[in-house]
Coordinates of C-alpha atoms (C1' of nucleotides) in Angstrom, one line a residue:
Chain B
M1 CA 29.8 -16.5 7.9
Q2 CA 26.9 -16.7 5.6
H3 CA 23.5 -17.3 7.0
P4 CA 21.9 -20.5 5.7
N5 CA 18.8 -20.3 3.5
P6 CA 16.5 -22.6 5.5
E7 CA 13.0 -21.6 5.0
R8 CA 12.8 -23.2 1.6
A9 CA 12.2 -26.7 3.0
A10 CA 9.8 -25.6 5.7
L11 CA 7.7 -23.5 3.5
A12 CA 7.6 -25.5 0.3
G13 CA 7.2 -28.7 2.3
A14 CA 9.8 -30.2 0.0
T15 CA 11.2 -32.9 2.2
P16 CA 14.8 -33.6 1.2
A17 CA 15.8 -37.1 0.0
R18 CA 17.8 -37.8 3.2
A19 CA 15.8 -38.2 6.4
Q20 CA 15.6 -35.1 8.5
T21 CA 18.0 -34.9 11.4
A22 CA 16.6 -33.9 14.8
R23 CA 18.2 -30.5 14.4
E24 CA 16.6 -30.0 11.0
R25 CA 13.2 -30.9 12.5
A26 CA 13.7 -28.4 15.4
R27 CA 14.7 -25.8 12.9
D28 CA 11.6 -26.3 10.8
Q29 CA 9.5 -26.1 13.8
I30 CA 10.9 -22.9 15.1
T31 CA 10.7 -21.4 11.6
A32 CA 7.0 -22.3 11.5
E33 CA 6.5 -20.8 14.9
I34 CA 8.0 -17.5 13.7
V35 CA 5.9 -17.5 10.6
A36 CA 2.8 -18.2 12.6
A37 CA 3.5 -15.4 15.0
A38 CA 4.2 -13.0 12.1
R39 CA 1.0 -14.0 10.5
I40 CA -1.0 -13.1 13.6
R41 CA 0.7 -9.7 13.8
L42 CA 0.1 -9.2 10.1
A43 CA -3.6 -9.9 10.6
E44 CA -4.0 -6.8 12.7
S45 CA -1.8 -4.3 10.8
G46 CA -0.4 -3.8 7.4
P47 CA 2.8 -5.3 6.0
G48 CA 4.7 -2.1 6.5
E49 CA 4.0 -2.1 10.2
L50 CA 5.2 -5.7 10.7
S51 CA 8.0 -5.5 13.2
L52 CA 10.6 -8.3 13.2
R53 CA 11.4 -7.4 16.8
A54 CA 7.8 -7.7 17.9
V55 CA 7.5 -11.1 16.3
A56 CA 10.7 -12.2 18.0
R57 CA 9.2 -11.1 21.4
D58 CA 6.1 -13.1 20.6
V59 CA 8.0 -16.3 20.1
G60 CA 10.2 -15.6 23.2
M61 CA 13.4 -14.8 21.3
V62 CA 15.7 -11.9 21.0
S63 CA 15.5 -10.2 17.7
S64 CA 19.0 -11.2 16.5
A65 CA 18.1 -14.9 16.9
V66 CA 15.4 -14.5 14.3
Y67 CA 18.0 -13.6 11.8
R68 CA 19.3 -17.2 12.0
Y69 CA 16.0 -18.2 10.3
F70 CA 15.3 -15.2 8.1
A71 CA 18.1 -13.1 6.6
S72 CA 15.9 -10.0 6.6
R73 CA 12.5 -8.7 7.2
D74 CA 11.8 -8.9 3.5
E75 CA 12.5 -12.6 3.6
L76 CA 10.0 -13.1 6.3
L77 CA 7.5 -11.2 4.3
T78 CA 8.2 -13.4 1.3
A79 CA 7.4 -16.4 3.4
L80 CA 4.2 -14.9 4.5
L81 CA 3.5 -14.0 0.8
V82 CA 3.7 -17.6 -0.3
L83 CA 1.5 -18.7 2.6
A84 CA -1.1 -16.1 1.9
Y85 CA -1.2 -16.8 -1.9
D86 CA -1.7 -20.5 -1.1
D87 CA -4.4 -19.7 1.3
L88 CA -6.3 -17.5 -1.1
G89 CA -5.8 -20.0 -3.9
S90 CA -7.1 -22.9 -2.0
A91 CA -10.0 -20.9 -0.8
A92 CA -11.0 -20.2 -4.4
E93 CA -10.4 -23.8 -5.4
R94 CA -12.6 -25.1 -2.6
A95 CA -15.4 -22.8 -3.4
D96 CA -15.3 -23.8 -7.0
A97 CA -15.1 -27.5 -6.2
A98 CA -18.0 -27.2 -3.8
V99 CA -20.5 -26.5 -6.6
A100 CA -22.0 -29.9 -7.3
D101 CA -23.3 -29.3 -10.8
R102 CA -20.0 -28.8 -12.8
A103 CA -22.0 -27.5 -15.7
D104 CA -23.4 -24.6 -13.7
V105 CA -20.6 -22.3 -14.7
I106 CA -22.3 -19.2 -13.5
G107 CA -22.7 -20.7 -10.1
R108 CA -19.1 -21.7 -10.0
W109 CA -18.1 -18.3 -11.2
L110 CA -20.1 -16.6 -8.5
A111 CA -18.8 -19.0 -5.8
A112 CA -15.2 -18.5 -6.7
L113 CA -15.5 -14.7 -6.8
R114 CA -17.3 -14.6 -3.5
A115 CA -14.7 -16.8 -2.0
I116 CA -12.0 -14.4 -3.1
R117 CA -13.8 -11.4 -1.6
G118 CA -14.6 -13.3 1.5
W119 CA -11.0 -14.3 2.0
A120 CA -9.9 -10.7 1.5
L121 CA -12.3 -9.4 4.0
A122 CA -11.2 -12.0 6.5
H123 CA -7.5 -11.4 6.0
P124 CA -7.1 -7.7 5.1
G125 CA -3.5 -7.7 6.2
D126 CA -2.6 -10.6 4.0
Y127 CA -4.6 -9.1 1.1
A128 CA -2.6 -5.8 1.4
L129 CA 0.6 -7.8 1.4
L130 CA -0.4 -9.6 -1.8
Y131 CA -2.1 -6.9 -3.8
G132 CA -1.3 -3.6 -2.0
S133 CA 1.5 -1.2 -3.1
P134 CA 4.7 -3.1 -2.8
V135 CA 7.8 -1.9 -1.1
P136 CA 9.7 0.1 -3.8
G137 CA 12.9 -2.0 -3.6
Y138 CA 11.2 -5.3 -3.3
A139 CA 11.1 -7.7 -6.2
A140 CA 9.0 -10.8 -5.8
P141 CA 11.3 -13.8 -5.8
Q142 CA 10.7 -16.6 -8.3
A143 CA 9.3 -18.9 -5.5
T144 CA 6.3 -16.6 -5.1
I145 CA 4.9 -16.7 -8.7
E146 CA 3.8 -20.3 -8.6
P147 CA 1.4 -19.9 -5.6
A148 CA 0.4 -16.5 -6.9
V149 CA -1.0 -18.1 -10.0
R150 CA -3.4 -20.5 -8.3
V151 CA -6.3 -18.1 -7.8
I152 CA -6.0 -17.0 -11.4
V153 CA -6.0 -20.6 -12.6
V154 CA -9.3 -21.2 -10.8
I155 CA -10.9 -18.3 -12.7
L156 CA -9.4 -19.4 -16.0
S157 CA -10.5 -23.0 -15.5
I158 CA -14.1 -22.0 -15.0
V159 CA -14.0 -19.9 -18.2
T160 CA -12.2 -22.4 -20.3
E161 CA -14.4 -25.2 -19.2
A162 CA -17.5 -23.1 -19.9
H163 CA -16.1 -22.5 -23.3
A164 CA -15.5 -26.2 -23.9
L165 CA -19.0 -26.9 -22.7
G166 CA -20.4 -24.4 -25.2
R167 CA -21.8 -22.4 -22.4
I168 CA -20.1 -19.2 -23.4
A169 CA -20.9 -17.0 -26.4
T170 CA -17.5 -15.6 -27.0
P171 CA -17.9 -11.8 -27.4
T172 CA -16.4 -10.3 -30.5
A173 CA -13.7 -7.7 -30.2
P174 CA -15.1 -4.2 -30.6
A175 CA -13.6 -1.8 -33.1
G176 CA -10.8 0.1 -31.3
P177 CA -7.6 2.1 -31.8
V178 CA -5.5 -1.0 -32.0
T179 CA -5.1 -3.5 -34.8
A180 CA -6.2 -7.1 -34.1
A181 CA -2.7 -8.4 -34.5
A182 CA -1.3 -5.9 -32.0
E183 CA -4.1 -6.9 -29.6
M184 CA -3.2 -10.5 -29.8
A185 CA 0.5 -9.8 -29.4
S186 CA 0.0 -7.8 -26.3
V187 CA -1.5 -10.7 -24.4
A188 CA 0.6 -13.4 -25.9
G189 CA 2.0 -14.2 -22.5
A190 CA -1.4 -14.9 -21.0
V191 CA -2.5 -17.0 -24.0
A192 CA 0.7 -19.0 -23.8
F193 CA 0.1 -19.5 -20.1
V194 CA -3.4 -20.9 -20.8
R195 CA -2.0 -23.3 -23.4
A196 CA 1.0 -24.3 -21.2
R197 CA -1.4 -25.1 -18.4
G198 CA -3.2 -27.6 -20.6
L199 CA -6.5 -26.2 -19.5
V200 CA -9.6 -27.6 -21.1
G201 CA -10.2 -25.9 -24.4
D202 CA -6.9 -25.5 -26.1
E203 CA -8.4 -23.4 -28.8
V204 CA -9.7 -20.8 -26.4
P205 CA -10.0 -17.5 -28.3
T206 CA -7.7 -14.6 -27.5
E207 CA -10.7 -12.4 -26.9
L208 CA -11.8 -14.7 -24.2
V209 CA -8.4 -14.5 -22.5
I210 CA -8.5 -10.7 -22.7
R211 CA -12.0 -10.7 -21.1
T212 CA -11.0 -13.1 -18.4
L213 CA -7.9 -11.0 -17.6
M214 CA -10.1 -7.9 -17.4
A215 CA -12.6 -9.6 -15.2
W216 CA -9.9 -10.7 -12.8
T217 CA -8.7 -7.1 -12.8
T218 CA -12.1 -5.8 -12.0
V219 CA -12.5 -8.3 -9.2
F220 CA -9.2 -7.2 -7.7
G221 CA -10.2 -3.6 -8.2
T222 CA -13.6 -4.0 -6.5
V223 CA -12.2 -5.8 -3.5
S224 CA -9.3 -3.3 -3.2
F225 CA -11.7 -0.3 -3.4
E226 CA -13.9 -1.9 -0.7
L227 CA -11.0 -2.7 1.5
F228 CA -9.2 0.5 1.1
G229 CA -12.3 2.6 1.6
H230 CA -12.7 4.1 -1.9
L231 CA -16.4 3.1 -2.0
V232 CA -17.6 4.6 1.2
G233 CA -19.7 7.4 -0.3
S234 CA -20.9 5.6 -3.4
V235 CA -21.8 2.1 -2.5
T236 CA -24.1 1.5 0.5
D237 CA -24.5 -2.3 0.4
L238 CA -21.1 -3.8 -0.4
D239 CA -22.3 -7.4 -0.4
V240 CA -25.0 -6.7 -3.0
Y241 CA -22.7 -4.6 -5.0
F242 CA -20.1 -7.3 -5.3
D243 CA -22.7 -9.7 -6.6
V244 CA -23.9 -7.1 -9.1
V245 CA -20.3 -6.7 -10.3
A246 CA -19.8 -10.5 -10.5
S247 CA -23.0 -10.9 -12.6
R248 CA -22.0 -8.1 -15.0
L249 CA -18.6 -9.7 -15.4
A250 CA -20.2 -13.1 -16.2
A251 CA -22.5 -11.4 -18.8
D252 CA -19.5 -9.6 -20.4
L253 CA -17.7 -12.9 -20.6
G254 CA -20.7 -14.3 -22.5
F255 CA -21.9 -16.8 -20.0
S256 CA -25.3 -18.1 -21.0
A257 CA -27.6 -18.5 -18.1
L258 CA -28.4 -22.0 -17.0
R259 CA -31.9 -21.8 -15.7
Chain V
M1 CA 1.2 23.9 24.3
Q2 CA -1.0 22.9 21.4
H3 CA 0.4 23.1 17.9
P4 CA -1.5 25.4 15.6
N5 CA -3.3 23.9 12.6
P6 CA -1.6 26.0 9.9
E7 CA -1.5 24.2 6.6
R8 CA -5.1 24.8 6.0
A9 CA -4.6 28.2 4.5
A10 CA -1.5 27.3 2.6
L11 CA -3.1 24.3 1.0
A12 CA -6.7 25.4 0.3
G13 CA -5.5 28.8 -0.7
A14 CA -8.1 30.4 1.4
T15 CA -6.7 33.8 2.1
P16 CA -8.1 35.3 5.3
A17 CA -9.9 38.6 5.1
R18 CA -7.1 40.5 6.9
A19 CA -4.0 41.1 5.0
Q20 CA -1.2 38.6 5.6
T21 CA 1.5 39.6 8.0
A22 CA 5.1 39.0 7.1
R23 CA 5.1 36.0 9.4
E24 CA 2.1 34.5 7.8
R25 CA 3.7 34.9 4.4
A26 CA 6.9 33.3 5.6
R27 CA 4.9 30.5 7.1
D28 CA 3.1 29.7 3.9
Q29 CA 6.3 29.8 2.0
I30 CA 8.1 27.4 4.3
T31 CA 5.0 25.1 4.3
A32 CA 5.2 25.0 0.6
E33 CA 8.9 24.3 0.7
I34 CA 8.3 21.4 3.0
V35 CA 5.6 20.0 0.8
A36 CA 7.7 20.4 -2.3
A37 CA 10.6 18.6 -0.7
A38 CA 8.3 15.8 0.5
R39 CA 6.9 15.5 -3.0
I40 CA 10.3 15.0 -4.5
R41 CA 11.2 12.3 -1.9
L42 CA 7.8 10.6 -2.5
A43 CA 8.5 10.4 -6.2
E44 CA 11.4 8.0 -5.7
S45 CA 10.0 5.8 -2.9
G46 CA 6.7 4.8 -1.5
P47 CA 4.6 6.6 1.1
G48 CA 5.7 4.2 3.8
E49 CA 9.3 5.1 3.3
L50 CA 8.8 8.9 3.4
S51 CA 10.9 10.1 6.3
L52 CA 9.9 13.4 8.0
R53 CA 13.5 13.8 9.2
A54 CA 14.8 13.4 5.7
V55 CA 12.5 16.1 4.2
A56 CA 13.5 18.3 7.2
R57 CA 17.2 17.9 6.2
D58 CA 16.3 18.6 2.6
V59 CA 14.8 22.0 3.5
G60 CA 17.6 22.7 6.0
M61 CA 15.7 22.3 9.2
V62 CA 15.9 20.2 12.2
S63 CA 13.1 17.6 12.4
S64 CA 11.4 19.1 15.4
A65 CA 10.9 22.4 13.5
V66 CA 8.8 20.7 10.9
Y67 CA 6.3 19.8 13.6
R68 CA 5.5 23.5 13.8
Y69 CA 4.0 23.1 10.3
F70 CA 2.6 19.6 10.4
A71 CA 1.4 18.0 13.6
S72 CA 2.4 14.5 12.4
R73 CA 3.8 12.6 9.5
D74 CA 0.2 11.6 8.6
E75 CA -0.7 15.2 8.3
L76 CA 2.1 15.8 5.8
L77 CA 0.9 12.8 3.9
T78 CA -2.6 14.2 3.8
A79 CA -1.3 17.4 2.3
L80 CA 0.5 15.4 -0.4
L81 CA -2.6 13.4 -0.9
V82 CA -4.7 16.5 -1.7
L83 CA -2.0 17.8 -4.0
A84 CA -1.7 14.4 -5.8
Y85 CA -5.5 14.1 -6.2
D86 CA -5.7 17.5 -7.7
D87 CA -2.8 16.8 -10.0
L88 CA -4.4 13.6 -11.3
G89 CA -7.8 15.3 -11.6
S90 CA -6.5 18.2 -13.6
A91 CA -4.5 15.9 -15.8
A92 CA -7.7 14.0 -16.7
E93 CA -9.7 17.2 -17.1
R94 CA -7.1 18.6 -19.5
A95 CA -7.0 15.5 -21.6
D96 CA -10.8 15.5 -21.9
A97 CA -10.9 19.1 -22.7
A98 CA -8.2 18.8 -25.4
V99 CA -10.5 16.7 -27.6
A100 CA -11.9 19.3 -30.0
D101 CA -15.0 17.4 -31.2
R102 CA -17.1 17.2 -28.0
A103 CA -19.4 14.7 -29.6
D104 CA -16.5 12.2 -30.1
V105 CA -17.2 10.6 -26.8
I106 CA -15.1 7.6 -27.5
G107 CA -12.1 9.8 -28.3
R108 CA -12.7 11.7 -25.0
W109 CA -13.1 8.5 -23.1
L110 CA -9.8 7.1 -24.5
A111 CA -8.0 10.4 -23.9
A112 CA -9.1 10.7 -20.3
L113 CA -8.2 7.1 -19.5
R114 CA -4.8 7.4 -21.2
A115 CA -4.1 10.5 -19.2
I116 CA -4.9 8.7 -16.0
R117 CA -2.5 5.9 -16.8
G118 CA 0.1 8.3 -18.0
W119 CA -0.1 10.3 -14.8
A120 CA 0.2 7.1 -12.7
L121 CA 3.3 5.9 -14.6
A122 CA 4.9 9.4 -14.3
H123 CA 4.1 9.6 -10.6
P124 CA 4.2 6.1 -9.1
G125 CA 4.9 7.3 -5.6
D126 CA 1.9 9.6 -5.7
Y127 CA -0.3 6.9 -7.2
A128 CA 0.7 4.5 -4.5
L129 CA -0.2 7.1 -1.9
L130 CA -3.6 7.6 -3.5
Y131 CA -4.6 4.1 -4.4
G132 CA -2.2 1.8 -2.6
S133 CA -2.8 0.0 0.6
P134 CA -3.5 2.7 3.2
V135 CA -1.8 2.8 6.6
P136 CA -4.1 0.7 8.9
G137 CA -4.7 3.5 11.4
Y138 CA -5.2 6.2 8.8
A139 CA -8.6 7.6 8.0
A140 CA -8.8 10.0 5.1
P141 CA -9.9 13.5 6.4
Q142 CA -12.9 15.3 5.0
A143 CA -10.7 17.7 3.1
T144 CA -9.4 14.9 0.8
I145 CA -12.6 13.6 -0.6
E146 CA -13.4 16.7 -2.7
P147 CA -10.2 16.6 -4.7
A148 CA -10.4 12.8 -4.8
V149 CA -13.6 13.1 -6.7
R150 CA -12.3 15.1 -9.6
V151 CA -11.0 12.3 -11.7
I152 CA -14.2 10.4 -11.2
V153 CA -16.2 13.4 -12.2
V154 CA -14.3 13.5 -15.5
I155 CA -15.2 10.0 -16.3
L156 CA -18.8 10.4 -15.2
S157 CA -19.2 13.6 -17.2
I158 CA -18.1 11.9 -20.4
V159 CA -20.6 9.1 -19.9
T160 CA -23.5 11.3 -18.9
E161 CA -22.9 13.6 -21.8
A162 CA -22.7 10.7 -24.2
H163 CA -26.0 9.5 -22.7
A164 CA -27.6 12.9 -23.2
L165 CA -26.2 13.0 -26.8
G166 CA -27.8 9.7 -27.5
R167 CA -24.4 8.2 -28.2
I168 CA -24.8 5.4 -25.7
A169 CA -27.0 2.3 -25.9
T170 CA -27.6 1.7 -22.3
P171 CA -26.9 -1.9 -21.6
T172 CA -29.6 -3.9 -19.8
A173 CA -29.0 -5.5 -16.5
P174 CA -28.3 -9.2 -16.9
A175 CA -30.2 -11.7 -14.8
G176 CA -28.3 -12.3 -11.6
P177 CA -28.6 -13.5 -8.0
V178 CA -29.8 -10.0 -6.8
T179 CA -33.2 -8.4 -7.3
A180 CA -33.3 -5.2 -9.3
A181 CA -34.5 -3.2 -6.3
A182 CA -31.5 -4.4 -4.2
E183 CA -29.2 -3.6 -7.0
M184 CA -30.5 0.0 -7.2
A185 CA -30.3 0.4 -3.5
S186 CA -26.7 -0.8 -3.3
V187 CA -25.4 2.0 -5.5
A188 CA -27.8 4.6 -4.2
G189 CA -24.9 6.8 -3.0
A190 CA -23.3 6.9 -6.4
V191 CA -26.6 7.7 -8.1
A192 CA -27.3 10.5 -5.6
F193 CA -23.8 11.8 -6.3
V194 CA -24.5 12.1 -10.0
R195 CA -27.8 13.9 -9.4
A196 CA -26.3 16.2 -6.8
R197 CA -23.5 17.2 -9.2
G198 CA -26.0 18.3 -11.7
L199 CA -24.2 16.4 -14.4
V200 CA -25.8 16.5 -17.8
G201 CA -28.5 13.9 -18.1
D202 CA -30.4 14.0 -14.8
E203 CA -32.3 10.8 -15.8
V204 CA -29.1 8.7 -16.2
P205 CA -30.1 5.1 -15.6
T206 CA -28.9 3.2 -12.6
E207 CA -27.4 0.5 -14.8
L208 CA -25.2 3.1 -16.5
V209 CA -24.0 4.3 -13.1
I210 CA -23.1 0.8 -12.2
R211 CA -21.3 0.3 -15.4
T212 CA -19.3 3.5 -15.0
L213 CA -18.3 2.6 -11.5
M214 CA -17.2 -0.8 -12.8
A215 CA -15.3 0.8 -15.6
W216 CA -13.5 3.1 -13.2
T217 CA -12.7 0.1 -11.0
T218 CA -11.2 -1.7 -14.0
V219 CA -9.1 1.2 -15.0
F220 CA -7.7 1.5 -11.5
G221 CA -7.1 -2.3 -11.3
T222 CA -5.3 -2.3 -14.7
V223 CA -3.0 0.6 -13.7
S224 CA -2.4 -1.0 -10.3
F225 CA -1.6 -4.4 -11.8
E226 CA 0.8 -2.7 -14.2
L227 CA 2.5 -0.6 -11.6
F228 CA 2.7 -3.2 -9.0
G229 CA 4.1 -5.8 -11.3
H230 CA 1.2 -8.2 -11.5
L231 CA 1.1 -8.4 -15.3
V232 CA 4.8 -9.2 -15.9
G233 CA 4.2 -12.7 -17.2
S234 CA 0.9 -12.2 -18.9
V235 CA 1.0 -8.9 -20.8
T236 CA 3.9 -8.1 -23.1
D237 CA 2.9 -4.7 -24.5
L238 CA 1.4 -2.7 -21.7
D239 CA 0.6 0.3 -23.9
V240 CA -1.4 -1.7 -26.3
Y241 CA -3.1 -3.7 -23.5
F242 CA -4.3 -0.6 -21.9
D243 CA -5.9 0.6 -25.1
V244 CA -7.5 -2.8 -25.5
V245 CA -9.0 -2.6 -22.0
A246 CA -10.2 1.0 -22.6
S247 CA -12.0 0.0 -25.9
R248 CA -13.6 -3.0 -24.2
L249 CA -14.9 -0.8 -21.4
A250 CA -16.3 1.7 -23.9
A251 CA -18.1 -1.2 -25.6
D252 CA -19.5 -2.5 -22.3
L253 CA -20.8 1.0 -21.6
G254 CA -22.6 0.9 -24.8
F255 CA -20.7 3.7 -26.6
S256 CA -21.7 3.7 -30.2
A257 CA -18.7 4.3 -32.6
L258 CA -18.5 7.7 -34.2
R259 CA -16.9 6.8 -37.6
Chain X
dG1 C1' 7.8 53.1 22.9
dT2 C1' 8.0 49.4 25.6
dA3 C1' 6.3 45.2 27.6
dA4 C1' 3.8 41.0 27.1
dA5 C1' 2.4 37.4 24.1
dA6 C1' 2.8 34.4 20.5
dG7 C1' 5.5 32.0 17.0
dC8 C1' 9.7 29.7 15.5
dA9 C1' 14.0 27.1 15.4
dA10 C1' 17.2 24.2 17.7
dG11 C1' 18.8 20.5 20.6
dA12 C1' 18.4 16.8 23.7
dG13 C1' 16.0 12.8 24.6
dC14 C1' 12.7 8.7 24.6
dA15 C1' 11.1 4.5 22.6
dC16 C1' 11.2 2.1 18.7
dT17 C1' 12.9 0.0 14.2
dG18 C1' 16.2 -3.2 11.0
dC19 C1' 20.5 -5.2 11.1
dT20 C1' 25.4 -6.6 12.5
dC21 C1' 28.6 -7.9 15.4
dT22 C1' 30.8 -10.9 19.3
dC23 C1' 30.4 -14.0 22.9
dT24 C1' 28.4 -17.9 25.2
dT25 C1' 25.5 -21.8 25.6
dT26 C1' 23.2 -25.6 23.8
dT27 C1' 22.9 -29.8 21.1
dG28 C1' 23.4 -33.4 17.8
dT29 C1' 26.8 -36.3 15.9
dT30 C1' 30.9 -39.1 15.8
Chain I
dA1 C1' 33.0 -38.2 26.2
dA2 C1' 34.8 -34.8 22.8
dC3 C1' 34.0 -31.8 19.2
dA4 C1' 32.1 -28.9 15.9
dA5 C1' 28.2 -26.8 14.3
dA6 C1' 24.2 -24.4 15.2
dA7 C1' 21.5 -21.3 18.2
dG8 C1' 20.6 -17.8 21.4
dA9 C1' 21.8 -13.5 24.0
dG10 C1' 23.4 -9.0 24.3
dA11 C1' 25.5 -4.8 23.0
dG12 C1' 25.7 -1.6 19.6
dC13 C1' 24.9 1.4 15.2
dA14 C1' 22.2 4.2 12.4
dG15 C1' 17.9 5.4 11.6
dT16 C1' 12.8 6.6 12.7
dG17 C1' 8.4 9.5 14.8
dC18 C1' 7.6 12.4 18.3
dT19 C1' 7.9 15.4 22.8
dC20 C1' 9.9 18.7 25.7
dT21 C1' 12.7 22.5 27.1
dT22 C1' 15.5 26.4 25.9
dG23 C1' 16.7 30.5 23.6
dC24 C1' 15.4 33.9 20.1
dT25 C1' 12.4 36.9 17.0
dT26 C1' 8.3 38.9 15.4
dT27 C1' 3.8 40.5 16.3
dT28 C1' 0.5 42.5 19.2
dA29 C1' -1.3 45.2 23.2
dC30 C1' -1.0 48.8 26.5

DNA sequence: GTAAAAGCAAGAGCACTGCTCTCTTTTGTT
DNA sequence: AACAAAAGAGAGCAGTGCTCTTGCTTTTAC
């Protein structure tokens, strides 16, 4: 007999058209319990160390019972992945939204980036799950890409809004080994993404998209280096260093200072 | 009984003063065999999946025998770590050295960065071991930091030599949320490293060190994003995109074009 | 030259893992 | 109340890292 595929409803919160039966409610509740227990365990160890049996013990089940809810350990990890992406995304969104002066794009930029780092430091296990080396055989399911995109949308929104507000001096592309046409083609996907999202500033230049993608990459790299211990000898004050990086990134994007 | 700590000699190549006995030679050879087998297994799966028992089977031993050579799985991984760091470092060094015109700093920059990415694509398992999420309990031993530094030294050398040659227009620090003094203090370790290494250009400005550190972070982030599949939707031509990133980084560092 | 010491390989075994079965119990629905 | 579907429990398989004991060989010491 095939195992059902139940965690969809519980995770996406997509209530089916029909009213839930009592059994469905119980199922969702236990599913949530399992995920919550897994999350706690993940907080204090990496994704590779997450033991399905240990999670089962935490919720007072035998390991085989968990397989009624998740067909495999990878499926449990996928559920945690979605949750973590959403958590990170909403943290960034909240930080951006908390800046009262919407025209203070540098302030919003700094707030969003600090929120990302703060979340990563507070949830290192989740961060490793999201951005650490993936399990070789593991391919992220379609359901994960939508929540994964939230944090990037926050960053992109700030940049595109700054552009629409005229608060960005779009940097020009430097002379390089690649033709301009090839450069544009290489990031066509990202540009199409911006357009499809209907973000403010439909005419956002390709160079700005490239710069934003690079900035996001640098943020990820900086946080990863800090979390994975690659900065121990070089950087003494990690808090300050992150702000330093964030301000350089803003400058490279062409943000014009407000004050 | 305590296990001896044998792999030191075999890995560091530090031949003791006394001539090697037959047993010592055999030990070094078998140690090398184990490492080689582990390396092959690592190439086609992540570090977390590397099974000590499997490599034992590969070399025709029983698993307990391997523990004569490596006290734990982590120690085996450390040996692989040192090897991989050295491999990556020498790849970058060779790429830099292969540029005939030593004053063509942009060409050297591009060559070194391309070599780093090329090595990562050719050895994804090793790359994940070096720069992927570490095992939570694992702290890198002292012996690993020297080889880890090689690839960074290549990058730093190009930048400092370019500075000494006057081929870099040091960018000025943008106004930011941090005082200049705090900025300098935060990267004091990295600056001290440059001075201690006796790299060309002892008076290399702090801002340049920050920029180089950031550039290295971006390179790492770009390669990681590519390898871990975080660019699938956004970037269509990864080869071109990497060159785009590399040229932007060179521009941000203030490299003045040669031609 | 022989005896003691140290090093090496093998095997059994422990506690753990992911996962698959079968069997029994619970539980919501009709 | 009766029934079927779902859920839980348990045993079991193949694998893991690691330890300990048992023989055997090589090196060292007397």
